[in-house]
Amino acid sequence: VRFSIDLVKADLRFNSGLGASGGTDTEFFAAAFASGFAIKRTKKAITRETAHRERLSYSGQIYRAYRCSADNARVYGRLRKAHTIPLTIIIGVVEIAASPLFLIGGMDAFKLRMLAGGKKLAKAAGRAVSLLGWVPQPYQRVVGN
């Protein structure tokens, strides 16, 4: 990410008090946007990152969807998407149940449908735990070291 020094001059800082919970970037950029700073995306950016295989696994991706959903609910308002939890669960269950039909398109199509359904269930769970005030702690354990 690249941002203007004006954010620093405006005294915007990453919240180190979040410790192992993560979500500091979400909170920082939400505060920047709320302060009137523009958030721009580009498709021309080139980014390279080595990701540990555990983060690329099914469970790693599901956990990321869960914690990101909980972080977003915490930063943007716990009740903001609470009403979406039941429908998100239903869609997730339907996607997982229907995933064997996608074997016709090959194993990759099946895996993508399973992942999409699993992520929906994880997002619903993240929103639900946020309503309870729970904060995931993904950085208590370092992955890949």
Short mmCIF file of C-alpha atoms in Angstrom, two decimals:
data_model
loop_
_atom_site.label_atom_id
_atom_site.label_comp_id
_atom_site.label_asym_id
_atom_site.label_seq_id
_atom_site.Cartn_x
_atom_site.Cartn_y
_atom_site.Cartn_z
CA VAL A 1 0.00 0.00 0.00
CA ARG A 2 1.11 3.52 -0.67
CA PHE A 3 -0.29 6.57 1.04
CA SER A 4 0.37 10.26 1.38
CA ILE A 5 2.46 11.74 4.17
CA ASP A 6 -0.64 13.87 4.82
CA LEU A 7 -2.12 10.92 6.71
CA VAL A 8 0.80 11.01 9.11
CA LYS A 9 0.55 14.79 9.38
CA ALA A 10 -3.15 14.36 10.24
CA ASP A 11 -1.98 12.17 13.15
CA LEU A 12 -3.56 8.99 11.78
CA ARG A 13 -1.76 5.92 13.14
CA PHE A 14 -2.12 2.17 13.06
CA ASN A 15 -3.68 0.97 16.32
CA SER A 16 -0.94 -1.08 17.98
CA GLY A 17 -3.36 -1.76 20.84
CA LEU A 18 -5.08 -4.38 18.72
CA GLY A 19 -2.08 -6.64 19.36
CA ALA A 20 -2.56 -10.13 17.97
CA SER A 21 -6.10 -9.53 16.70
CA GLY A 22 -5.19 -7.99 13.35
CA GLY A 23 -7.47 -5.61 11.53
CA THR A 24 -5.17 -2.64 12.07
CA ASP A 25 -5.07 -1.87 8.35
CA THR A 26 -8.88 -2.04 8.07
CA GLU A 27 -9.25 0.32 11.01
CA PHE A 28 -6.54 2.70 9.74
CA PHE A 29 -7.99 3.08 6.25
CA ALA A 30 -11.55 3.38 7.57
CA ALA A 31 -10.37 6.26 9.77
CA ALA A 32 -8.49 7.83 6.84
CA PHE A 33 -11.59 7.64 4.65
CA ALA A 34 -13.77 9.04 7.44
CA SER A 35 -11.28 11.93 7.75
CA GLY A 36 -11.79 12.79 4.08
CA PHE A 37 -8.80 11.07 2.51
CA ALA A 38 -9.40 9.39 -0.84
CA ILE A 39 -8.86 5.65 -1.12
CA LYS A 40 -7.89 4.67 -4.66
CA ARG A 41 -7.21 1.29 -6.19
CA THR A 42 -5.30 0.50 -9.30
CA LYS A 43 -5.17 -2.61 -11.41
CA LYS A 44 -1.68 -1.65 -12.59
CA ALA A 45 0.04 -2.29 -9.27
CA ILE A 46 2.38 -5.25 -9.19
CA THR A 47 2.70 -6.99 -5.86
CA ARG A 48 4.67 -10.09 -5.03
CA GLU A 49 4.34 -11.93 -1.77
CA THR A 50 5.41 -15.34 -0.64
CA ALA A 51 2.52 -16.96 1.17
CA HIS A 52 3.08 -19.91 3.46
CA ARG A 53 1.22 -23.01 2.23
CA GLU A 54 -0.79 -23.16 5.46
CA ARG A 55 -2.41 -19.84 4.54
CA LEU A 56 -3.30 -21.22 1.12
CA SER A 57 -4.96 -24.35 2.51
CA TYR A 58 -8.74 -24.70 2.70
CA SER A 59 -8.73 -24.16 6.46
CA GLY A 60 -6.35 -21.20 6.13
CA GLN A 61 -8.63 -19.48 3.63
CA ILE A 62 -11.73 -20.25 5.70
CA TYR A 63 -10.10 -18.82 8.82
CA ARG A 64 -9.12 -15.67 6.91
CA ALA A 65 -12.74 -15.16 5.79
CA TYR A 66 -13.87 -15.62 9.41
CA ARG A 67 -11.41 -13.18 10.95
CA CYS A 68 -11.77 -10.57 8.19
CA SER A 69 -15.54 -10.65 8.63
CA ALA A 70 -15.17 -10.23 12.40
CA ASP A 71 -12.67 -7.37 11.88
CA ASN A 72 -14.94 -5.60 9.41
CA ALA A 73 -17.91 -5.91 11.74
CA ARG A 74 -15.84 -4.50 14.60
CA VAL A 75 -14.50 -1.58 12.56
CA TYR A 76 -17.62 -0.70 10.56
CA GLY A 77 -20.25 -1.48 13.16
CA ARG A 78 -21.26 -4.81 14.64
CA LEU A 79 -24.91 -4.46 13.70
CA ARG A 80 -24.29 -3.27 10.16
CA LYS A 81 -24.40 -6.74 8.60
CA ALA A 82 -25.99 -8.73 11.43
CA HIS A 83 -29.19 -9.09 9.42
CA THR A 84 -27.24 -10.91 6.67
CA ILE A 85 -26.12 -13.79 8.91
CA PRO A 86 -29.10 -16.16 8.31
CA LEU A 87 -29.09 -15.73 4.52
CA THR A 88 -25.30 -16.05 4.35
CA ILE A 89 -25.54 -19.36 6.24
CA ILE A 90 -28.26 -20.64 3.91
CA ILE A 91 -26.29 -19.71 0.79
CA GLY A 92 -23.13 -21.28 2.21
CA VAL A 93 -24.91 -24.56 3.00
CA VAL A 94 -26.53 -24.64 -0.46
CA GLU A 95 -23.17 -24.00 -2.16
CA ILE A 96 -21.51 -26.81 -0.21
CA ALA A 97 -24.43 -29.18 -0.82
CA ALA A 98 -24.43 -28.39 -4.54
CA SER A 99 -20.65 -28.62 -4.93
CA PRO A 100 -20.65 -32.31 -6.03
CA LEU A 101 -22.66 -31.25 -9.09
CA PHE A 102 -19.69 -29.14 -10.11
CA LEU A 103 -17.55 -32.27 -10.46
CA ILE A 104 -18.94 -32.37 -13.99
CA GLY A 105 -16.71 -29.35 -14.66
CA GLY A 106 -13.75 -31.01 -12.99
CA MET A 107 -12.13 -31.10 -9.56
CA ASP A 108 -11.17 -27.42 -9.68
CA ALA A 109 -14.79 -26.35 -10.17
CA PHE A 110 -15.83 -28.56 -7.25
CA LYS A 111 -13.09 -27.16 -4.99
CA LEU A 112 -13.97 -23.55 -5.87
CA ARG A 113 -17.64 -24.14 -5.03
CA MET A 114 -16.73 -25.83 -1.73
CA LEU A 115 -14.44 -22.94 -0.88
CA ALA A 116 -17.09 -20.35 -1.76
CA GLY A 117 -19.62 -22.10 0.48
CA GLY A 118 -17.15 -22.52 3.31
CA LYS A 119 -16.19 -18.84 3.12
CA LYS A 120 -19.85 -17.83 3.35
CA LEU A 121 -20.27 -19.90 6.52
CA ALA A 122 -17.05 -18.44 7.92
CA LYS A 123 -18.21 -14.88 7.19
CA ALA A 124 -21.49 -15.54 8.98
CA ALA A 125 -19.57 -16.95 11.95
CA GLY A 126 -17.24 -13.92 11.98
CA ARG A 127 -20.19 -11.53 12.05
CA ALA A 128 -21.84 -13.57 14.81
CA VAL A 129 -18.79 -13.66 17.09
CA SER A 130 -18.34 -9.94 16.56
CA LEU A 131 -21.87 -9.40 17.87
CA LEU A 132 -20.78 -11.25 21.01
CA GLY A 133 -17.73 -8.99 21.32
CA TRP A 134 -15.22 -11.74 20.54
CA VAL A 135 -12.11 -10.71 18.63
CA PRO A 136 -10.13 -13.36 16.72
CA GLN A 137 -6.41 -13.47 17.56
CA PRO A 138 -4.78 -14.73 14.35
CA TYR A 139 -1.33 -13.37 15.15
CA GLN A 140 -0.82 -15.18 18.43
CA ARG A 141 0.92 -17.83 16.38
CA VAL A 142 3.26 -17.04 13.51
CA VAL A 143 2.51 -19.15 10.43
CA GLY A 144 5.44 -20.54 8.49
CA ASN A 145 8.21 -19.97 11.02
#
